[in-house]
Amino acid sequence: MAKANMRYRFRNLENTGFPTSTGKAGTRMIDRTGAARIRKSGFAFWRKISIYHSLIQMPRWKFLFLVFAFYTLMNLAFALIYFALGTEHLAGAEAATSSWQQFVEAFFFSAQSLTTVGYGRVAPVGLITNTIASGEALVGILSFAVVTGIFYGRFSRPRAYLLFSKNMLVAPFRNGRALMFRLASYKNNFLTDVEASAMLVLHQPKGESRDSKYFTLKLDISRISALALNWTVVHVMDEHSPLFGMEAQSLIEQNAELIVSIKAFDDNFSNTVQQRSSYTHHDLVYGARFLPMFQHSDTKGLVIMALDKISDYEPAALPEFQHTPE
Amino acid sequence: MAKANMRYRFRNLENTGFPTSTGKAGTRMIDRTGAARIRKSGFAFWRKISIYHSLIQMPRWKFLFLVFAFYTLMNLAFALIYFALGTEHLAGAEAATSSWQQFVEAFFFSAQSLTTVGYGRVAPVGLITNTIASGEALVGILSFAVVTGIFYGRFSRPRAYLLFSKNMLVAPFRNGRALMFRLASYKNNFLTDVEASAMLVLHQPKGESRDSKYFTLKLDISRISALALNWTVVHVMDEHSPLFGMEAQSLIEQNAELIVSIKAFDDNFSNTVQQRSSYTHHDLVYGARFLPMFQHSDTKGLVIMALDKISDYEPAALPEFQHTPE
Amino acid sequence: MAKANMRYRFRNLENTGFPTSTGKAGTRMIDRTGAARIRKSGFAFWRKISIYHSLIQMPRWKFLFLVFAFYTLMNLAFALIYFALGTEHLAGAEAATSSWQQFVEAFFFSAQSLTTVGYGRVAPVGLITNTIASGEALVGILSFAVVTGIFYGRFSRPRAYLLFSKNMLVAPFRNGRALMFRLASYKNNFLTDVEASAMLVLHQPKGESRDSKYFTLKLDISRISALALNWTVVHVMDEHSPLFGMEAQSLIEQNAELIVSIKAFDDNFSNTVQQRSSYTHHDLVYGARFLPMFQHSDTKGLVIMALDKISDYEPAALPEFQHTPE
Amino acid sequence: MAKANMRYRFRNLENTGFPTSTGKAGTRMIDRTGAARIRKSGFAFWRKISIYHSLIQMPRWKFLFLVFAFYTLMNLAFALIYFALGTEHLAGAEAATSSWQQFVEAFFFSAQSLTTVGYGRVAPVGLITNTIASGEALVGILSFAVVTGIFYGRFSRPRAYLLFSKNMLVAPFRNGRALMFRLASYKNNFLTDVEASAMLVLHQPKGESRDSKYFTLKLDISRISALALNWTVVHVMDEHSPLFGMEAQSLIEQNAELIVSIKAFDDNFSNTVQQRSSYTHHDLVYGARFLPMFQHSDTKGLVIMALDKISDYEPAALPEFQHTPE
């Protein structure tokens, strides 16, 4: 049993969605924010872009700028039409005599139609201008449906708000060694049914280039019922682990990378949330243990979790690698 | 088999997301509403707050007050701009001669722009005021997208609407003893695929402070297909239970706490809903059984469930602890 | 193995969320639309009602009537305030001299504020009326957020659109007998990962009243990958079934009810959908088989499914009950 | 064990939601876009249509045309009412003397009410016209709630954006043969927890018509943790496969069709996405292997995936069928 198990454990995963052969130097697969370091080619730019995904992911300032630009351009486009049709069809804009003044009136009439604010100081007269204005109100309603949908979608998007420790440690654990990192939710959200998974990538030199091998690491505990405090995710480096017997040097040489993924249920979103991160060998501390990050409050009997201590560790002597009996 | 099972059952869960060492007195981990009794420190206030979560969770009066305050402040801010630009750029506000009157006109013009009601009795004239007004309508549309999104989100948030019995009982069950609590959905929702889970926390004295130990309790039935009536969740206190042989005194001394979590599918939300609660030793009645809480209606043949009887119990003599054969 | 299995199979489910003792006559637990036949008492009316659930579930005409009534009442309430404040604060309403005319002007001004249409023929003047009007626009935006949210929510609510056969049959199946019903999706939706579950309720006479026993029926196939055509759900009445050896008379005497539940994934909703139904012994045809309900089209090579034939069956002689080897 | 396994593997799936007997020629079950090739009859058209599904699925131009048509018709309907009531009840429209001019004023007043833009140049006067206008604003708000809901729903609908290889190959694999196809996500989305499933359909001649048999194909790897690059889904054609020993000719004669389904979690949608496709024997290349579709970038160390090479393959000699030891 133990043997079959080992064989399975050590089997290189052939199909992980990641490349199995990487250039001269093994490169990181996932960056710390969880994004894959892949570029797609061969398709036209617009075919490779999901507008929805782009708008949801982009930084806030960029999104707001785009909304502003879209709003201005739409107003401009309709303003040019009203201007071309003649401001004599805009009741209330008769006082505007210069072209510039007329354009300004057309522009703001357009803005008032698009947002459906419709003060009416300037109002459309005649068949064509009225038709355009009616169309603009419809366009405005539809456009703002998407703009506000995305705006609220960005605001309410289910996120895990997980804080990961800066380092992964190889620490003493049950008379042997274990690879560990820890995490905590740092906002006022409460996650339940929390599942962790970890994949190890080793880039082994093979002639000129390097072979990338992938291993799913078995976690000591891979699911907890609630994440009220911090969680130290532990992979025991026993004989069933691909890391059994590996010292720090060996991990560095193979450009070890740990891709971690946390999935949980958030009650307030009533939705599953997920967050990924990645540790490279630069983030590895071989021979250390995490320091506790909570203390007890006296006044209300609440437990206090110090989020700024999540990466705190102290050096620790490591015992020999330990065999785990089946 | 039985032995291995026992060993597993009695193993203290090392990683539950809750602290393993609690202060002088064992403190409650989860309050009755299901919130964790944890405080987070070390991060700036704003980094620890998810605005979305806060707005969804806060009491209704607080949320409505915030909306009102936001609306007033936004109007105030824009009103000051219009006032500073001069009310001569607000057509229809010419009659306002005093500064106060002019400010009032600017303020309500702002409100009419922000809500896009735009009566137009007062309307912007000139490039700058028009630009601000156009901007305000956009700001209004975006802001109200979030406000109304949260407002509707609060209203339609998937919730389980579960009513738990006030007490957990140790009751006679199949020639032995069992720990029980019961629950029912108290609104016009219908839950299916209902799962229950229960975690026991024992705070054992250890020198000055106390050690917190966590046990997942095996439930006699942990999943039912529909929650039409009440459900009595049962943990058999047999030799496979960490509660085997424990009398009332022992549970009180160890500050026993039962953290319960119910997960179900709600057809109307088409979503998973979850509700947590917690019983402490203060809620424990050792030696009692629940009284039935439904009766039969004669007129329409409907079963009537009396929600006000959910906590009703009667004293009951307990048999000895019973071994369950494998 | 077989024996243990049997014991398990025949075990009466003690906890189903349904009552275990029903009045004089065994009553139906679930009606054909899937609603539980339960009434809740002991709580005040408003505590037992989830407004969201009520608004989502009620018939369309009732919902639209409520919206209309709400709109009228809100307008009325604000109209009374404007009227009380005096229509001299409503610019454009000066021509209204009688109280009735003034009230009419106030009422429609209110409607124009609440919907933010704001024509402006009538517009607020003065501090107090302006304040009320600003407030009304805010109230309108918030109210319509809920109204339109529910309105769209009703429209886009994930539903399975499943059509069930009118009867459940006991049909010949693999040299033995099986209980069957069939279903199909009757709209232009496509369901994948479809799961069926069935629970049998038998109401056995016990003195004056009747005991309700519940059995989860094992289905020959309980999950299919896609529901393109119809699906005949089959429970084999072999020795592992609580129905083994039961003739029609016995099922009628025990008021047999079959509660069925179908769960699936709908690609367009990107959501899980669920539908329940129930068959009583009145819907049972003992000794019949379903007729095929699809035929082949010649022109485009499409398969044609005749939805109106879903309940079609023909009498069929039944073989003896058959033992299924383990 | 191996034997039982084989028996199970080869068992024809009796209930797949697809027809088991197909006309003269075996016809395709699923087209390349994943839609089932089924037509439903026996119900009235409107009963078979889910308006929501239709509006979500239809092409964009069709949807926009419908919105435009709906908007125009609604305006027309209300315009006729205002016109019938007399434009003397529309303040600001007095200048319109001809019937056509009056109708135009009524029409655009209607548009301004429906969109709540309400310029107010034309405004309702009198009880009846005001009542209709108030009603129209309400109708507009409710209608646009559905229109914009669907419009945004179409935009934000969770989709997998998967690109499948044009062909399925029978390729050399581990000293034997395997059936393969590959896929990649071609947009800026990132899928995790990706699951593949494949069902084989064989249409065997049986007298005049053909019998359709369904087999779930066991996949070498059926789940990967993330789809950063391409994924080659592999079914080993060993003795446990219904394809064991089948040469190209045999697959063509039986009109072999492979129905594939991919399910994954998309972080940005926070939702499960699903995509189906189908390969017929016309898409089969017997004796070929896929060419690699990624290369390494030098400048930033990113891996480049060439989407246009997803269908690229080269001929490959096939070894004999291989037995896989249990």
Tab-separated table of C-alpha atoms in Angstrom, chain B:
chain	number	residue	atom	x	y	z
B	1	MET	CA	-11.454	-0.876	12.618
B	2	ALA	CA	-13.353	0.371	15.611
B	3	LYS	CA	-10.109	1.240	17.314
B	4	ALA	CA	-8.668	3.155	14.404
B	5	ASN	CA	-11.936	4.940	14.159
B	6	MET	CA	-11.848	5.901	17.795
B	7	ARG	CA	-8.325	7.153	17.595
B	8	TYR	CA	-9.348	9.335	14.705
B	9	ARG	CA	-12.487	10.502	16.397
B	10	PHE	CA	-10.726	11.543	19.514
B	11	ARG	CA	-7.891	13.260	17.745
B	12	ASN	CA	-7.898	16.876	18.631
B	13	LEU	CA	-8.321	18.966	15.483
B	14	GLU	CA	-5.163	21.048	15.331
B	15	ASN	CA	-6.262	23.473	12.714
B	16	THR	CA	-9.755	24.812	12.862
B	17	GLY	CA	-9.307	28.461	12.186
B	18	PHE	CA	-9.925	29.062	15.876
B	19	PRO	CA	-7.319	29.667	18.593
B	20	THR	CA	-5.987	26.649	20.493
B	21	SER	CA	-5.075	28.514	23.607
B	22	THR	CA	-7.524	30.846	25.240
B	23	GLY	CA	-7.053	33.161	28.198
B	24	LYS	CA	-7.862	32.560	31.801
B	25	ALA	CA	-11.417	31.587	31.135
B	26	GLY	CA	-12.435	29.701	28.064
B	27	THR	CA	-14.345	32.207	25.992
B	28	ARG	CA	-17.084	31.658	23.491
B	29	MET	CA	-15.809	31.307	19.916
B	30	ILE	CA	-18.994	32.069	18.000
B	31	ASP	CA	-21.917	34.098	19.263
B	32	ARG	CA	-25.512	33.080	18.695
B	33	THR	CA	-25.789	35.045	15.472
B	34	GLY	CA	-22.851	33.082	14.069
B	35	ALA	CA	-20.251	35.864	14.188
B	36	ALA	CA	-16.720	34.960	15.281
B	37	ARG	CA	-15.560	36.711	18.428
B	38	ILE	CA	-12.262	37.882	16.970
B	39	ARG	CA	-10.710	41.320	16.591
B	40	LYS	CA	-8.068	42.026	13.971
B	41	SER	CA	-5.210	44.398	14.645
B	42	GLY	CA	-2.005	45.508	12.980
B	43	PHE	CA	-3.562	46.880	9.809
B	44	ALA	CA	-4.930	50.353	9.274
B	45	PHE	CA	-8.679	50.570	9.788
B	46	TRP	CA	-9.493	51.080	6.120
B	47	ARG	CA	-7.416	48.068	5.067
B	48	LYS	CA	-9.377	45.825	7.397
B	49	ILE	CA	-12.744	46.961	6.114
B	50	SER	CA	-14.534	45.646	3.081
B	51	ILE	CA	-16.978	48.445	2.339
B	52	TYR	CA	-19.258	45.990	0.587
B	53	HIS	CA	-19.360	43.631	3.563
B	54	SER	CA	-19.943	46.504	5.973
B	55	LEU	CA	-22.796	47.966	3.948
B	56	ILE	CA	-24.451	44.567	3.511
B	57	GLN	CA	-24.177	43.623	7.179
B	58	MET	CA	-25.044	46.872	8.983
B	59	PRO	CA	-28.519	47.405	10.482
B	60	ARG	CA	-31.118	48.881	8.149
B	61	TRP	CA	-31.480	52.194	9.972
B	62	LYS	CA	-27.707	52.670	9.826
B	63	PHE	CA	-27.616	51.937	6.116
B	64	LEU	CA	-30.505	54.301	5.373
B	65	PHE	CA	-28.884	56.987	7.487
B	66	LEU	CA	-25.628	56.550	5.526
B	67	VAL	CA	-27.478	56.841	2.217
B	68	PHE	CA	-29.187	59.984	3.434
B	69	ALA	CA	-25.913	61.455	4.703
B	70	PHE	CA	-24.144	60.616	1.460
B	71	TYR	CA	-26.930	62.200	-0.575
B	72	THR	CA	-26.864	65.361	1.511
B	73	LEU	CA	-23.097	65.687	1.454
B	74	MET	CA	-22.883	65.158	-2.292
B	75	ASN	CA	-25.549	67.789	-2.825
B	76	LEU	CA	-23.767	70.116	-0.468
B	77	ALA	CA	-20.438	69.682	-2.250
B	78	PHE	CA	-21.882	70.363	-5.686
B	79	ALA	CA	-24.054	73.178	-4.333
B	80	LEU	CA	-20.929	74.918	-3.057
B	81	ILE	CA	-19.383	74.659	-6.518
B	82	TYR	CA	-22.466	76.076	-8.246
B	83	PHE	CA	-22.660	78.798	-5.617
B	84	ALA	CA	-18.991	79.632	-6.084
B	85	LEU	CA	-19.445	79.773	-9.860
B	86	GLY	CA	-22.328	82.189	-9.357
B	87	THR	CA	-26.048	81.610	-9.581
B	88	GLU	CA	-26.188	83.895	-12.602
B	89	HIS	CA	-25.245	80.680	-14.463
B	90	LEU	CA	-28.403	79.008	-13.177
B	91	ALA	CA	-31.295	80.116	-15.358
B	92	GLY	CA	-34.449	80.412	-13.291
B	93	ALA	CA	-32.596	81.271	-10.098
B	94	GLU	CA	-32.368	84.981	-10.893
B	95	ALA	CA	-34.997	85.869	-8.322
B	96	ALA	CA	-32.724	84.687	-5.534
B	97	THR	CA	-30.939	87.764	-4.327
B	98	SER	CA	-29.577	86.935	-0.900
B	99	SER	CA	-26.630	84.566	-0.588
B	100	TRP	CA	-28.773	82.139	1.394
B	101	GLN	CA	-31.466	82.084	-1.269
B	102	GLN	CA	-28.842	81.592	-3.938
B	103	PHE	CA	-27.297	78.733	-2.013
B	104	VAL	CA	-30.706	77.125	-1.578
B	105	GLU	CA	-31.307	77.330	-5.315
B	106	ALA	CA	-27.846	75.864	-5.975
B	107	PHE	CA	-28.451	73.085	-3.461
B	108	PHE	CA	-31.739	71.927	-4.902
B	109	PHE	CA	-30.517	72.304	-8.449
B	110	SER	CA	-27.738	69.945	-7.377
B	111	ALA	CA	-30.231	67.461	-5.935
B	112	GLN	CA	-32.245	67.580	-9.151
B	113	SER	CA	-29.109	66.881	-11.191
B	114	LEU	CA	-27.815	64.094	-8.965
B	115	THR	CA	-31.105	62.196	-9.073
B	116	THR	CA	-31.525	63.074	-12.793
B	117	VAL	CA	-35.021	64.349	-11.954
B	118	GLY	CA	-34.071	67.594	-13.706
B	119	TYR	CA	-37.260	69.673	-13.440
B	120	GLY	CA	-35.529	72.438	-15.323
B	121	ARG	CA	-37.099	75.361	-13.475
B	122	VAL	CA	-33.483	76.006	-12.611
B	123	ALA	CA	-31.145	74.958	-15.410
B	124	PRO	CA	-27.441	75.441	-16.051
B	125	VAL	CA	-26.221	78.121	-18.453
B	126	GLY	CA	-22.688	78.596	-19.699
B	127	LEU	CA	-19.777	76.319	-20.233
B	128	ILE	CA	-18.458	75.728	-16.732
B	129	THR	CA	-21.732	75.312	-14.852
B	130	ASN	CA	-23.016	73.062	-17.603
B	131	THR	CA	-19.860	70.973	-17.396
B	132	ILE	CA	-20.231	70.583	-13.646
B	133	ALA	CA	-23.894	69.696	-14.019
B	134	SER	CA	-23.127	67.103	-16.681
B	135	GLY	CA	-20.452	65.672	-14.405
B	136	GLU	CA	-22.862	65.623	-11.472
B	137	ALA	CA	-25.430	63.650	-13.452
B	138	LEU	CA	-22.734	61.080	-14.275
B	139	VAL	CA	-21.595	60.961	-10.654
B	140	GLY	CA	-25.213	60.565	-9.629
B	141	ILE	CA	-25.777	57.667	-11.990
B	142	LEU	CA	-22.632	55.883	-10.815
B	143	SER	CA	-23.236	56.548	-7.122
B	144	PHE	CA	-26.840	55.469	-7.209
B	145	ALA	CA	-25.765	52.327	-9.061
B	146	VAL	CA	-23.835	51.344	-5.949
B	147	VAL	CA	-26.433	52.633	-3.491
B	148	THR	CA	-29.341	50.900	-5.176
B	149	GLY	CA	-27.258	47.805	-5.827
B	150	ILE	CA	-26.471	47.467	-2.136
B	151	PHE	CA	-30.032	48.394	-1.204
B	152	TYR	CA	-31.433	45.629	-3.383
B	153	GLY	CA	-28.577	43.318	-2.425
B	154	ARG	CA	-29.512	43.680	1.245
B	155	PHE	CA	-33.119	43.001	0.378
B	156	SER	CA	-32.459	39.933	-1.772
B	157	ARG	CA	-29.477	38.505	0.083
B	158	PRO	CA	-29.803	34.724	0.323
B	159	ARG	CA	-30.530	33.855	3.930
B	160	ALA	CA	-31.544	30.583	5.526
B	161	TYR	CA	-34.101	32.001	8.004
B	162	LEU	CA	-33.452	29.184	10.439
B	163	LEU	CA	-34.778	29.139	13.959
B	164	PHE	CA	-32.693	27.152	16.446
B	165	SER	CA	-33.882	25.730	19.731
B	166	LYS	CA	-32.743	27.807	22.684
B	167	ASN	CA	-31.100	24.805	24.316
B	168	MET	CA	-29.079	21.800	23.380
B	169	LEU	CA	-30.223	18.714	25.217
B	170	VAL	CA	-28.611	15.497	26.313
B	171	ALA	CA	-31.511	13.139	25.727
B	172	PRO	CA	-32.162	9.417	25.832
B	173	PHE	CA	-31.616	7.952	22.367
B	174	ARG	CA	-31.599	4.313	21.246
B	175	ASN	CA	-30.779	2.863	24.686
B	176	GLY	CA	-28.028	5.418	25.163
B	177	ARG	CA	-27.543	9.155	25.285
B	178	ALA	CA	-27.299	11.726	22.547
B	179	LEU	CA	-26.634	15.445	22.268
B	180	MET	CA	-29.390	17.190	20.323
B	181	PHE	CA	-30.623	20.534	19.153
B	182	ARG	CA	-33.347	21.297	16.702
B	183	LEU	CA	-34.099	23.829	14.045
B	184	ALA	CA	-36.780	24.850	11.591
B	185	SER	CA	-37.123	27.363	8.813
B	186	TYR	CA	-39.536	29.987	10.083
B	187	LYS	CA	-40.330	31.877	6.894
B	188	ASN	CA	-42.014	30.997	3.619
B	189	ASN	CA	-38.819	29.614	2.136
B	190	PHE	CA	-38.255	25.955	1.291
B	191	LEU	CA	-34.793	24.511	1.817
B	192	THR	CA	-33.548	21.358	0.133
B	193	ASP	CA	-30.333	19.342	0.413
B	194	VAL	CA	-29.855	20.495	3.970
B	195	GLU	CA	-26.536	19.641	5.606
B	196	ALA	CA	-25.651	20.059	9.258
B	197	SER	CA	-22.222	20.063	10.845
B	198	ALA	CA	-21.251	20.472	14.483
B	199	MET	CA	-17.930	21.209	16.134
B	200	LEU	CA	-17.383	20.779	19.852
B	201	VAL	CA	-14.967	23.050	21.689
B	202	LEU	CA	-13.656	22.030	25.095
B	203	HIS	CA	-11.547	24.455	27.106
B	204	GLN	CA	-9.412	22.353	29.419
B	205	PRO	CA	-7.522	24.012	32.278
B	206	LYS	CA	-3.759	23.951	31.667
B	207	GLY	CA	-1.792	25.734	34.359
B	208	GLU	CA	-2.792	29.395	34.379
B	209	SER	CA	-4.632	29.449	31.095
B	210	ARG	CA	-6.769	26.976	29.216
B	211	ASP	CA	-6.258	24.783	26.207
B	212	SER	CA	-8.962	24.801	23.556
B	213	LYS	CA	-9.641	21.468	21.911
B	214	TYR	CA	-11.859	21.022	18.869
B	215	PHE	CA	-13.798	17.945	17.815
B	216	THR	CA	-15.976	17.415	14.788
B	217	LEU	CA	-19.033	15.605	16.085
B	218	LYS	CA	-20.393	12.807	13.967
B	219	LEU	CA	-24.093	13.308	13.379
B	220	ASP	CA	-26.582	10.475	13.260
B	221	ILE	CA	-28.036	12.029	10.133
B	222	SER	CA	-26.091	14.920	8.686
B	223	ARG	CA	-28.085	15.573	5.538
B	224	ILE	CA	-31.766	15.609	4.753
B	225	SER	CA	-33.356	16.135	1.395
B	226	ALA	CA	-35.828	18.823	2.408
B	227	LEU	CA	-36.557	20.910	5.487
B	228	ALA	CA	-40.315	21.078	5.436
B	229	LEU	CA	-40.766	20.650	9.166
B	230	ASN	CA	-38.325	20.868	12.046
B	231	TRP	CA	-35.105	18.856	12.144
B	232	THR	CA	-33.605	17.453	15.311
B	233	VAL	CA	-29.867	17.147	14.780
B	234	VAL	CA	-28.478	14.265	16.837
B	235	HIS	CA	-24.967	13.334	17.953
B	236	VAL	CA	-24.858	9.914	19.610
B	237	MET	CA	-22.670	9.978	22.725
B	238	ASP	CA	-21.331	6.481	22.269
B	239	GLU	CA	-17.788	5.230	22.569
B	240	HIS	CA	-16.849	6.855	19.265
B	241	SER	CA	-17.750	10.265	20.636
B	242	PRO	CA	-15.436	12.594	22.580
B	243	LEU	CA	-18.459	13.093	24.844
B	244	PHE	CA	-18.622	9.427	25.806
B	245	GLY	CA	-18.967	9.135	29.555
B	246	MET	CA	-19.112	12.885	30.121
B	247	GLU	CA	-21.630	14.012	32.696
B	248	ALA	CA	-23.077	17.517	32.927
B	249	GLN	CA	-20.492	18.694	35.461
B	250	SER	CA	-17.631	17.782	33.184
B	251	LEU	CA	-19.078	19.721	30.253
B	252	ILE	CA	-19.589	22.788	32.420
B	253	GLU	CA	-16.042	22.611	33.804
B	254	GLN	CA	-14.615	22.498	30.320
B	255	ASN	CA	-16.785	25.376	29.121
B	256	ALA	CA	-18.183	23.169	26.372
B	257	GLU	CA	-19.313	25.054	23.267
B	258	LEU	CA	-21.094	23.558	20.276
B	259	ILE	CA	-20.607	25.443	17.014
B	260	VAL	CA	-23.255	24.420	14.503
B	261	SER	CA	-23.512	25.234	10.850
B	262	ILE	CA	-26.375	24.519	8.462
B	263	LYS	CA	-26.015	24.712	4.691
B	264	ALA	CA	-28.885	24.286	2.257
B	265	PHE	CA	-30.147	25.091	-1.210
B	266	ASP	CA	-32.915	27.630	-1.558
B	267	ASP	CA	-34.967	27.294	-4.680
B	268	ASN	CA	-36.124	30.884	-4.793
B	269	PHE	CA	-32.671	32.360	-4.427
B	270	SER	CA	-31.317	29.487	-6.559
B	271	ASN	CA	-28.421	29.680	-4.215
B	272	THR	CA	-26.732	28.006	-1.289
B	273	VAL	CA	-27.632	29.538	2.052
B	274	GLN	CA	-25.815	29.048	5.302
B	275	GLN	CA	-26.502	29.816	8.916
B	276	ARG	CA	-24.381	29.288	11.996
B	277	SER	CA	-25.140	29.273	15.650
B	278	SER	CA	-23.455	28.251	18.867
B	279	TYR	CA	-24.518	26.668	22.146
B	280	THR	CA	-22.484	27.090	25.324
B	281	HIS	CA	-22.745	25.011	28.478
B	282	HIS	CA	-25.191	27.645	29.750
B	283	ASP	CA	-27.562	26.435	27.023
B	284	LEU	CA	-27.136	22.779	27.943
B	285	VAL	CA	-29.948	20.801	29.530
B	286	TYR	CA	-28.615	17.443	30.642
B	287	GLY	CA	-31.444	14.915	30.797
B	288	ALA	CA	-34.401	16.156	28.749
B	289	ARG	CA	-36.214	15.464	25.518
B	290	PHE	CA	-37.809	17.803	22.994
B	291	LEU	CA	-41.591	17.931	22.859
B	292	PRO	CA	-43.263	17.513	19.469
B	293	MET	CA	-43.909	20.832	17.777
B	294	PHE	CA	-46.446	19.931	15.121
B	295	GLN	CA	-50.060	18.934	15.070
B	296	HIS	CA	-52.599	18.128	12.421
B	297	SER	CA	-55.082	20.484	10.994
B	298	ASP	CA	-58.513	19.080	10.267
B	299	THR	CA	-59.851	21.532	7.730
B	300	LYS	CA	-57.370	21.299	4.892
B	301	GLY	CA	-55.304	18.327	5.971
B	302	LEU	CA	-52.244	20.543	6.382
B	303	VAL	CA	-49.680	19.798	9.044
B	304	ILE	CA	-49.240	22.714	11.446
B	305	MET	CA	-45.794	23.443	12.861
B	306	ALA	CA	-45.787	25.549	16.030
B	307	LEU	CA	-42.626	27.657	15.815
B	308	ASP	CA	-43.030	28.967	19.359
B	309	LYS	CA	-42.620	25.429	20.674
B	310	ILE	CA	-39.222	24.836	19.099
B	311	SER	CA	-37.439	25.110	22.440
B	312	ASP	CA	-39.995	23.120	24.446
B	313	TYR	CA	-38.647	20.110	26.274
B	314	GLU	CA	-39.500	17.889	29.221
B	315	PRO	CA	-37.144	16.288	31.753
B	316	ALA	CA	-36.187	12.744	30.861
B	317	ALA	CA	-34.286	10.071	32.748
B	318	LEU	CA	-31.091	9.112	30.961
B	319	PRO	CA	-29.968	5.530	30.442
B	320	GLU	CA	-26.317	4.579	30.888
B	321	PHE	CA	-23.858	5.394	28.103
B	322	GLN	CA	-24.181	2.772	25.426
B	323	HIS	CA	-21.604	1.133	23.208
B	324	THR	CA	-22.513	1.073	19.544
B	325	PRO	CA	-21.362	-2.093	17.777
B	326	GLU	CA	-19.361	-1.470	14.620
